[in-house]
mmCIF file with all atom_site columns, C-alpha atoms in Angstrom:
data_model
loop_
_atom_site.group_PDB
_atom_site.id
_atom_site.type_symbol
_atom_site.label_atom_id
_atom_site.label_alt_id
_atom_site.label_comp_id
_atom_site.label_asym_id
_atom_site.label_entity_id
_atom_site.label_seq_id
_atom_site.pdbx_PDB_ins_code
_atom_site.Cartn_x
_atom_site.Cartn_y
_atom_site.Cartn_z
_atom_site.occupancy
_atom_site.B_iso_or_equiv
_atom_site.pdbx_formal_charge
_atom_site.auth_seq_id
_atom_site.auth_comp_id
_atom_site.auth_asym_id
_atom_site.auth_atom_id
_atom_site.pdbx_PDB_model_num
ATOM 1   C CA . UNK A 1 1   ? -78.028  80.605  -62.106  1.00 72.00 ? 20  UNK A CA 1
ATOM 2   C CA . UNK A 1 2   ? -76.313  81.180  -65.363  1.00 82.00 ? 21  UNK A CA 1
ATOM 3   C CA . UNK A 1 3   ? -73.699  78.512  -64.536  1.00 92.00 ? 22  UNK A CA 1
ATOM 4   C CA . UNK A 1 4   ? -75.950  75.855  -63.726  1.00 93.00 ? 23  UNK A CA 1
ATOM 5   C CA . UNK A 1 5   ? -77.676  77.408  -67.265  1.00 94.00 ? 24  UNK A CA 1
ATOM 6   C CA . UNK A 1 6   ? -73.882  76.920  -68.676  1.00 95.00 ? 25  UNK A CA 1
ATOM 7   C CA . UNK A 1 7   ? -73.445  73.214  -67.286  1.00 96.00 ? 26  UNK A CA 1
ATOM 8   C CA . UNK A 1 8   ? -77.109  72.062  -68.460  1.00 96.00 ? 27  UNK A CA 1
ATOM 9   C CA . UNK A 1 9   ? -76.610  73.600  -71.836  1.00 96.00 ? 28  UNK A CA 1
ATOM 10  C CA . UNK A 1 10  ? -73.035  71.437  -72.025  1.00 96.00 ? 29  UNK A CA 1
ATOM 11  C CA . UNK A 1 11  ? -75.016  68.489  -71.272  1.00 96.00 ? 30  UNK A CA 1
ATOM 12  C CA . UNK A 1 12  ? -77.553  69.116  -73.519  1.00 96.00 ? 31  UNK A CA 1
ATOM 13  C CA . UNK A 1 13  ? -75.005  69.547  -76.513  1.00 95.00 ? 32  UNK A CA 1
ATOM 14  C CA . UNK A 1 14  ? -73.334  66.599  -75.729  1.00 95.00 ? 33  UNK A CA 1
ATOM 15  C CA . UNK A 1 15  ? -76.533  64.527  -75.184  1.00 95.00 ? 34  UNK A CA 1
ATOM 16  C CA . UNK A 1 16  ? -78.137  66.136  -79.143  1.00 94.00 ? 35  UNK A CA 1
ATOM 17  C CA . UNK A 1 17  ? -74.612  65.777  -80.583  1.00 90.00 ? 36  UNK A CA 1
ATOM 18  C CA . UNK A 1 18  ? -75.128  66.993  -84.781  1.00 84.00 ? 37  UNK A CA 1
ATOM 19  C CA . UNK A 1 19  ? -78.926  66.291  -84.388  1.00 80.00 ? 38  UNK A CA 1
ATOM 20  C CA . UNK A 1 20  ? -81.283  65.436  -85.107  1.00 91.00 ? 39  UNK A CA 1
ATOM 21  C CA . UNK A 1 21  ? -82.172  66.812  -82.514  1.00 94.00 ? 40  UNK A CA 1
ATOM 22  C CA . UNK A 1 22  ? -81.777  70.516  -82.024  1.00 95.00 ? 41  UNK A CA 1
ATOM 23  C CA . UNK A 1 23  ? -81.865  72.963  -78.876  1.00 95.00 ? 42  UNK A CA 1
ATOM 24  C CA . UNK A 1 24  ? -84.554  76.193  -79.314  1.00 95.00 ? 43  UNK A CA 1
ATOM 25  C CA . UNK A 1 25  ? -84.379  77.295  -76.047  1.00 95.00 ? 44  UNK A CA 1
ATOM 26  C CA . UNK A 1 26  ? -83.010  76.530  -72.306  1.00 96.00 ? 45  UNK A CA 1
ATOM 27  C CA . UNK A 1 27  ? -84.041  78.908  -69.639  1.00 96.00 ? 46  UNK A CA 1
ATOM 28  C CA . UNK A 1 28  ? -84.053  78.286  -65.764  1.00 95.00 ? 47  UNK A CA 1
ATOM 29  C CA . UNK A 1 29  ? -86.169  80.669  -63.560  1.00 93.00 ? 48  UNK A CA 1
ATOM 30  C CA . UNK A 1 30  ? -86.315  80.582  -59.889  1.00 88.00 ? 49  UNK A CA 1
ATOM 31  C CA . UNK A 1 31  ? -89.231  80.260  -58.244  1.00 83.00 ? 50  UNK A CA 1
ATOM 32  C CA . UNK A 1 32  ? -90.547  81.042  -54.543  1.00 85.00 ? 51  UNK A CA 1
ATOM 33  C CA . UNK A 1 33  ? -90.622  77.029  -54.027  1.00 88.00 ? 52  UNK A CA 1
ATOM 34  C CA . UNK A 1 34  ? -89.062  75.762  -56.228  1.00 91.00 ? 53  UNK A CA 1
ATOM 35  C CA . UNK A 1 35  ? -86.999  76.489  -60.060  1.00 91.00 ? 54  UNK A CA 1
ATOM 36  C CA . UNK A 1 36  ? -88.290  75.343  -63.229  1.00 95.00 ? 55  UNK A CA 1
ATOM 37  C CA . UNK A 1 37  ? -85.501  74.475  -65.694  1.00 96.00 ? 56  UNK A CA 1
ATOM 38  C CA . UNK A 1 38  ? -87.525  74.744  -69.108  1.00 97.00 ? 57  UNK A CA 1
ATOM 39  C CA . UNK A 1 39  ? -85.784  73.356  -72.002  1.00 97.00 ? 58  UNK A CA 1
ATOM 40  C CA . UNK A 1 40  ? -87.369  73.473  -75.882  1.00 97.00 ? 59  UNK A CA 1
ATOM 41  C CA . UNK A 1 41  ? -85.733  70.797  -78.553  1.00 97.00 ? 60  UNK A CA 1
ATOM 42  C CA . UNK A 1 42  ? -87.724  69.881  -82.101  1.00 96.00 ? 61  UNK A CA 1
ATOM 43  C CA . UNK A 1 43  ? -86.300  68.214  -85.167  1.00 95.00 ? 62  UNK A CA 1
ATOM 44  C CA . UNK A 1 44  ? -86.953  68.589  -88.739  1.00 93.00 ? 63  UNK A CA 1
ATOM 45  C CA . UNK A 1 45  ? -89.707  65.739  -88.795  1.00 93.00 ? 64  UNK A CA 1
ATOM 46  C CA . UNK A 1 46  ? -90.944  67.607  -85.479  1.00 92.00 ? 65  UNK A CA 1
ATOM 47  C CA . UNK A 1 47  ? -90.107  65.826  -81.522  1.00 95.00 ? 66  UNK A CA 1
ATOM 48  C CA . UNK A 1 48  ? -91.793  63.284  -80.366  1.00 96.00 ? 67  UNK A CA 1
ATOM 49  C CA . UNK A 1 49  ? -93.521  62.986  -76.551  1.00 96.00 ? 68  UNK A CA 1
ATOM 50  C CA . UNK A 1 50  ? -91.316  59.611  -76.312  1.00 97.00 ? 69  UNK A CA 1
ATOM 51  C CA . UNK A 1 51  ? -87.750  61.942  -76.840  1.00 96.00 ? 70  UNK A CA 1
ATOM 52  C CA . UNK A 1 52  ? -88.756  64.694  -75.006  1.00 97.00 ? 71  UNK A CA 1
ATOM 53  C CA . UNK A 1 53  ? -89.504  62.101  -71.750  1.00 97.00 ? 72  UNK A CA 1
ATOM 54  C CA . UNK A 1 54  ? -86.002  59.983  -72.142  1.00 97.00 ? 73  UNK A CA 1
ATOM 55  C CA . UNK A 1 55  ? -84.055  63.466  -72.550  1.00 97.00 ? 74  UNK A CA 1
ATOM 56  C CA . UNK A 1 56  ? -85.954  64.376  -69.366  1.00 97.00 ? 75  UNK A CA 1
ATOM 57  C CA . UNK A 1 57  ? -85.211  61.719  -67.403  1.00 97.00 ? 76  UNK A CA 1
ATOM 58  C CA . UNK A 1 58  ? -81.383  61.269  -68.282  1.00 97.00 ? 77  UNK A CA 1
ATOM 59  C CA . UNK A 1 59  ? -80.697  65.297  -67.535  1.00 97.00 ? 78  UNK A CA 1
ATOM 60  C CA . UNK A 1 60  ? -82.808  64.828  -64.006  1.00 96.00 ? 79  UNK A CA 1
ATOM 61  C CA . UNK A 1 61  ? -80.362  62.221  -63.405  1.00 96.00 ? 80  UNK A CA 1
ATOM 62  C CA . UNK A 1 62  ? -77.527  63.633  -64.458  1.00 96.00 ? 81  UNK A CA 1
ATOM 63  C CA . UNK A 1 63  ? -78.844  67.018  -62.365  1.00 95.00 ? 82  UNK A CA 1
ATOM 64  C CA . UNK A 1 64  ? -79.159  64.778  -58.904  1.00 94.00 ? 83  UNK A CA 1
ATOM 65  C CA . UNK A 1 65  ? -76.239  62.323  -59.588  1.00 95.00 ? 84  UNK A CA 1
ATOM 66  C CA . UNK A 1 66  ? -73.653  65.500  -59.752  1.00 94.00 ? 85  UNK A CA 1
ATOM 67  C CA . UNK A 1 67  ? -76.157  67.933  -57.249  1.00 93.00 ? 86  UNK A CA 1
ATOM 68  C CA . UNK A 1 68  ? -76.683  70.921  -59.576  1.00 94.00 ? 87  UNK A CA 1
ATOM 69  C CA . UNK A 1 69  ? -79.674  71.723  -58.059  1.00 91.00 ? 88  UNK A CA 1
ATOM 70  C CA . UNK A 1 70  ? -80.207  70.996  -54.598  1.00 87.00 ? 89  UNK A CA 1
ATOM 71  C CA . UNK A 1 71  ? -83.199  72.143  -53.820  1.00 90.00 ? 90  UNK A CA 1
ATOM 72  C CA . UNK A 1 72  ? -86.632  70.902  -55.036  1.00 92.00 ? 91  UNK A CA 1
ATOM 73  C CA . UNK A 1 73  ? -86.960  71.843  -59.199  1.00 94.00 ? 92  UNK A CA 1
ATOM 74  C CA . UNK A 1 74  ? -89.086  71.240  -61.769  1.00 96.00 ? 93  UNK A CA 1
ATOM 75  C CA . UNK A 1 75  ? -87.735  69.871  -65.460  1.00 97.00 ? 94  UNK A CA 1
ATOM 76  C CA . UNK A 1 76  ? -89.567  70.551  -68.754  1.00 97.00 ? 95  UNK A CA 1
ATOM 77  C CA . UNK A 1 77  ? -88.560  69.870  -72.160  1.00 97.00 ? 96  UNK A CA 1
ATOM 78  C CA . UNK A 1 78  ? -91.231  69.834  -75.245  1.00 97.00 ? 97  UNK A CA 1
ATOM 79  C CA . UNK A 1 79  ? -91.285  71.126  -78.406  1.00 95.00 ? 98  UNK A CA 1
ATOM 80  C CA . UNK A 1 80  ? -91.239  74.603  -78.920  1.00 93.00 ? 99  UNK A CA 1
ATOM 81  C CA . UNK A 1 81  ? -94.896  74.717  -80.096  1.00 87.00 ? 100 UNK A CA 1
ATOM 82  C CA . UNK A 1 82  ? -96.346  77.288  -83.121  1.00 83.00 ? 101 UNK A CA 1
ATOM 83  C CA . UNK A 1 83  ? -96.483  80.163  -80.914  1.00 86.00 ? 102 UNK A CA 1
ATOM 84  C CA . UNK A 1 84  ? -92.763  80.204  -80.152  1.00 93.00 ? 103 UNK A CA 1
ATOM 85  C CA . UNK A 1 85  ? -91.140  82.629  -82.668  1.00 95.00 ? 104 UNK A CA 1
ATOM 86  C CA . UNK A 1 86  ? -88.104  80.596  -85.161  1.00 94.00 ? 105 UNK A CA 1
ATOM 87  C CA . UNK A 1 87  ? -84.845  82.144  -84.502  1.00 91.00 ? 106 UNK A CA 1
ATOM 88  C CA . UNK A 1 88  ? -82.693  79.378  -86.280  1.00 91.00 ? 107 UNK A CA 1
ATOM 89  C CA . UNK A 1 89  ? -82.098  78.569  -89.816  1.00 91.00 ? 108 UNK A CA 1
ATOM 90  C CA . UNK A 1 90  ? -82.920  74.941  -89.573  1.00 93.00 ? 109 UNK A CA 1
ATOM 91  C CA . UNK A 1 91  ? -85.964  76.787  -88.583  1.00 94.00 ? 110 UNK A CA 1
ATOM 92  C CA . UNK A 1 92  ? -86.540  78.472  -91.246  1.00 94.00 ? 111 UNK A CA 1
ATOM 93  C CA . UNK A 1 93  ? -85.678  75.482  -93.578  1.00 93.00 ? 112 UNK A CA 1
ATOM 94  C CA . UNK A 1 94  ? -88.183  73.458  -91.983  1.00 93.00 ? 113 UNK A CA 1
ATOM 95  C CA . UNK A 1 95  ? -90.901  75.686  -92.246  1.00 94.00 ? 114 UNK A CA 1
ATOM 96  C CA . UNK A 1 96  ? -90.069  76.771  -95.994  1.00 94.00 ? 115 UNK A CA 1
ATOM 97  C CA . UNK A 1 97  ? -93.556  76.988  -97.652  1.00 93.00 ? 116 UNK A CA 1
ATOM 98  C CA . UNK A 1 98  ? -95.684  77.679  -94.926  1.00 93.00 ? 117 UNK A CA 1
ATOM 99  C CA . UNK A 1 99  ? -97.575  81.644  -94.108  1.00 93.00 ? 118 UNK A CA 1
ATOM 100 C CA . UNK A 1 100 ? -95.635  83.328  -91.595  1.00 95.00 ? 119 UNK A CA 1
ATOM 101 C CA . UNK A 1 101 ? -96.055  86.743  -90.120  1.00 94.00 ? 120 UNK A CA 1
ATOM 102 C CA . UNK A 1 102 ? -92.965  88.949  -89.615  1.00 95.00 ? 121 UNK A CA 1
ATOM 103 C CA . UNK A 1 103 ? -92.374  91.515  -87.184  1.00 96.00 ? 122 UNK A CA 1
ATOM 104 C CA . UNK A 1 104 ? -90.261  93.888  -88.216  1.00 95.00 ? 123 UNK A CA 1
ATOM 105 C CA . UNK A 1 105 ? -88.465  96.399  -85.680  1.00 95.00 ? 124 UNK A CA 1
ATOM 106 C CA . UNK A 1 106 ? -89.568  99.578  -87.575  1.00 94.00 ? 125 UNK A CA 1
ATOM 107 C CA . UNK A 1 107 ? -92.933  99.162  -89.364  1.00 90.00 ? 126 UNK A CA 1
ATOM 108 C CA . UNK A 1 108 ? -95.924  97.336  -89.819  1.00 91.00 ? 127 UNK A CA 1
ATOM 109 C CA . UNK A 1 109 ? -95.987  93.409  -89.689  1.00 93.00 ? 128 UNK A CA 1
ATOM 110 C CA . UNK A 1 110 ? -95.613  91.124  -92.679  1.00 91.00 ? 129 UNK A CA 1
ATOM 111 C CA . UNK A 1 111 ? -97.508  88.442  -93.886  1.00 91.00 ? 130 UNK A CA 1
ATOM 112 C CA . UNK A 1 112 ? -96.551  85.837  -96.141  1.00 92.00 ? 131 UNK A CA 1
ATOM 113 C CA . UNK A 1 113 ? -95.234  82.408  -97.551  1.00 94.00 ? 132 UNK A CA 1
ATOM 114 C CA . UNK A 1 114 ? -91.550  81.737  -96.106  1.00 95.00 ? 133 UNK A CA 1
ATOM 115 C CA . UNK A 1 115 ? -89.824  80.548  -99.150  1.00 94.00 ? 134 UNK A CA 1
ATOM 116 C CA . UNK A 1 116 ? -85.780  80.202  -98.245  1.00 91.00 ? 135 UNK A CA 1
ATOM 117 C CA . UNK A 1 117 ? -82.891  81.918  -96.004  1.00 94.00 ? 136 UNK A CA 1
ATOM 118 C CA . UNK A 1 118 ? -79.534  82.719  -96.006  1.00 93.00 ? 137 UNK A CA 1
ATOM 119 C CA . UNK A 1 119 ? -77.328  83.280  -92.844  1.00 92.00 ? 138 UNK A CA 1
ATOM 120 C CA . UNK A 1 120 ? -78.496  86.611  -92.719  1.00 93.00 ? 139 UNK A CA 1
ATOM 121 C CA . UNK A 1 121 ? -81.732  87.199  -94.140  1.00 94.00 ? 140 UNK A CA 1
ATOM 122 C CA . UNK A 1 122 ? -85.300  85.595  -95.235  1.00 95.00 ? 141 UNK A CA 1
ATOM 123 C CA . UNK A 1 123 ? -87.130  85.529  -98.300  1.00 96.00 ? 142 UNK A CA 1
ATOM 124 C CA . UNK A 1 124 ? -90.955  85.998  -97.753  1.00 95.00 ? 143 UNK A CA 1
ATOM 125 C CA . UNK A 1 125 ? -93.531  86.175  -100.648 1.00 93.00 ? 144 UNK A CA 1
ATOM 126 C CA . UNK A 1 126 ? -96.080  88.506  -99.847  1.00 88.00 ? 145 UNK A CA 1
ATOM 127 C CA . UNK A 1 127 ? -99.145  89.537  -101.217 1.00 74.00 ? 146 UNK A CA 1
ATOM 128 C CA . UNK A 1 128 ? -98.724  92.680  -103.259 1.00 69.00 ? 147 UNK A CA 1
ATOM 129 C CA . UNK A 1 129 ? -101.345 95.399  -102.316 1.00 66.00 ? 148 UNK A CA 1
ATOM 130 C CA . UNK A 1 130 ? -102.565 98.734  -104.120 1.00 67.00 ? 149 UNK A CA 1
ATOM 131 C CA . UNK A 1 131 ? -105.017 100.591 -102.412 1.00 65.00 ? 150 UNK A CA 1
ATOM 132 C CA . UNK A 1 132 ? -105.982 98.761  -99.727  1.00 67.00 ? 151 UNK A CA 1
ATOM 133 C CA . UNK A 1 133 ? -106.853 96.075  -102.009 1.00 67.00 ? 152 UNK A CA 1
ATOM 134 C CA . UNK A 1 134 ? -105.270 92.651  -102.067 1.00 62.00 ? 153 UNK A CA 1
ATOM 135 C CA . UNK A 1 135 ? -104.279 91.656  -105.255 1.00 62.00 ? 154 UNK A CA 1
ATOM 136 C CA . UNK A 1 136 ? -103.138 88.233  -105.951 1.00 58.00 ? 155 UNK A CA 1
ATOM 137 C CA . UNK A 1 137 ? -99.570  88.923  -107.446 1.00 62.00 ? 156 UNK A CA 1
ATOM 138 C CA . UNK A 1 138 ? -97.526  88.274  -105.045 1.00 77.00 ? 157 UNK A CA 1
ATOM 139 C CA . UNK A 1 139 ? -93.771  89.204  -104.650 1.00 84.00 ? 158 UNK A CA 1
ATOM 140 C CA . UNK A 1 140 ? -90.834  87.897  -103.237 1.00 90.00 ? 159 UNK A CA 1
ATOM 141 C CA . UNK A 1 141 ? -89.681  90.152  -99.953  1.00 91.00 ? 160 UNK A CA 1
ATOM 142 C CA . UNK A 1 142 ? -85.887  89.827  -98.877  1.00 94.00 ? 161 UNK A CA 1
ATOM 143 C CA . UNK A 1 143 ? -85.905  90.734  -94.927  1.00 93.00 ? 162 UNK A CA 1
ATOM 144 C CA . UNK A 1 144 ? -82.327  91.505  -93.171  1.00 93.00 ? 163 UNK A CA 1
ATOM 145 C CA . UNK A 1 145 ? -82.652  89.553  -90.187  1.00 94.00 ? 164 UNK A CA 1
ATOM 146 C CA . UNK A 1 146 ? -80.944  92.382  -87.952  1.00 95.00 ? 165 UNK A CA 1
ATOM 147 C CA . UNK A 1 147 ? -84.258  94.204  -89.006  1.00 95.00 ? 166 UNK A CA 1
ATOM 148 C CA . UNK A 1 148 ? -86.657  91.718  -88.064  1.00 95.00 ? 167 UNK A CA 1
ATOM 149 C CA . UNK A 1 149 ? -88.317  91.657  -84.009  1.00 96.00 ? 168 UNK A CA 1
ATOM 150 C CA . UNK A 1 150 ? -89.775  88.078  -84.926  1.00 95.00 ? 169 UNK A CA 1
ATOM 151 C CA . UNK A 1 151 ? -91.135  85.560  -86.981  1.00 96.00 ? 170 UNK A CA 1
ATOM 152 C CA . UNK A 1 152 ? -94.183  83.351  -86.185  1.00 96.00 ? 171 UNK A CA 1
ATOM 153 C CA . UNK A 1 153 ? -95.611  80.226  -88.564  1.00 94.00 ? 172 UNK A CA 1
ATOM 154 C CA . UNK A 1 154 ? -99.262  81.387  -88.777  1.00 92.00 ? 173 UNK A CA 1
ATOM 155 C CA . UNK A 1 155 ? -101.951 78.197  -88.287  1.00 86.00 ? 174 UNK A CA 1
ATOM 156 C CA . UNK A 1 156 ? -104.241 77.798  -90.948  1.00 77.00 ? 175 UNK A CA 1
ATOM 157 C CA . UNK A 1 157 ? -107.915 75.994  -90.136  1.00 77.00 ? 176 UNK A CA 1
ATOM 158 C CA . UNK A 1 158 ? -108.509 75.808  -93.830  1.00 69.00 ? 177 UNK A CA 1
#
């Protein structure tokens, strides 16, 4: 498993190059029937249905033309959708500005408006509370990321 994961991660680089296209995730799970090779890509602009079918059907070729997976499979790639946590600082950079909620390992979680990164850490502004009470000052929150479980845009109906 984890070198067919290996070779379909090499073709994947080669196939998104610099971008603008960029991996989230690749995992490959085996099934009773059959495996499902899931793969996740977005861009800054967000992925469109249209890329995520032509990278689909040039990696299933690839796949059968050099048999890495000889038995019956299933291929996925989307977007990573708002549920799926941001790991990556092109990520973060894309989502700059919008409420996100932050677990952190030790603690309670953290709402608030992502406003930057560095390599190692995020910079949330969150609502400043006294007594219970939500007050609208809000303060800018620096966040090691070696502290943080994960970090989730928050949708907004409003």
């Amino acid at each position: 498993m984890e070198d067919l994961k290996t070779k379909i991660n090499g073709w994947i680089q080669e196939y998104i190059g610099e971008g603008p296209i960029f991996l989230v995730d690749l995992s490959i799970s085996k099934g009773l029937k059959r495996s499902l090779v899931t793969i996740l890509v977005d861009t800054m602009e967000g992925i469109t249905i249209d890329a995520c079918a032509l990278m689909s059907r040039k990696l299933a070729h690839h796949i059968e033309e050099n048999l890495w997976i000889e038995e019956a499979y299933n291929l996925e790639v989307s977007s990573p959708g708002l549920d799926f946590p941001l790991t990556q600082g092109w990520q973060f950079e894309k989502n700059a500005g919008r409420t996100v909620k932050v677990w952190l390992k030790e603690g309670d979680p953290i709402i608030g408006t992502l406003q930057g990164h560095t390599s190692d850490s995020i910079q949330v502004l969150t609502e400043k509370t006294v007594k219970h009470r939500k007050v609208v000052a809000k303060e800018p929150t620096t966040f090691g990321l070696q502290v943080i479980d994960k970090i989730r845009v928050q949708v907004s109906f409003q």
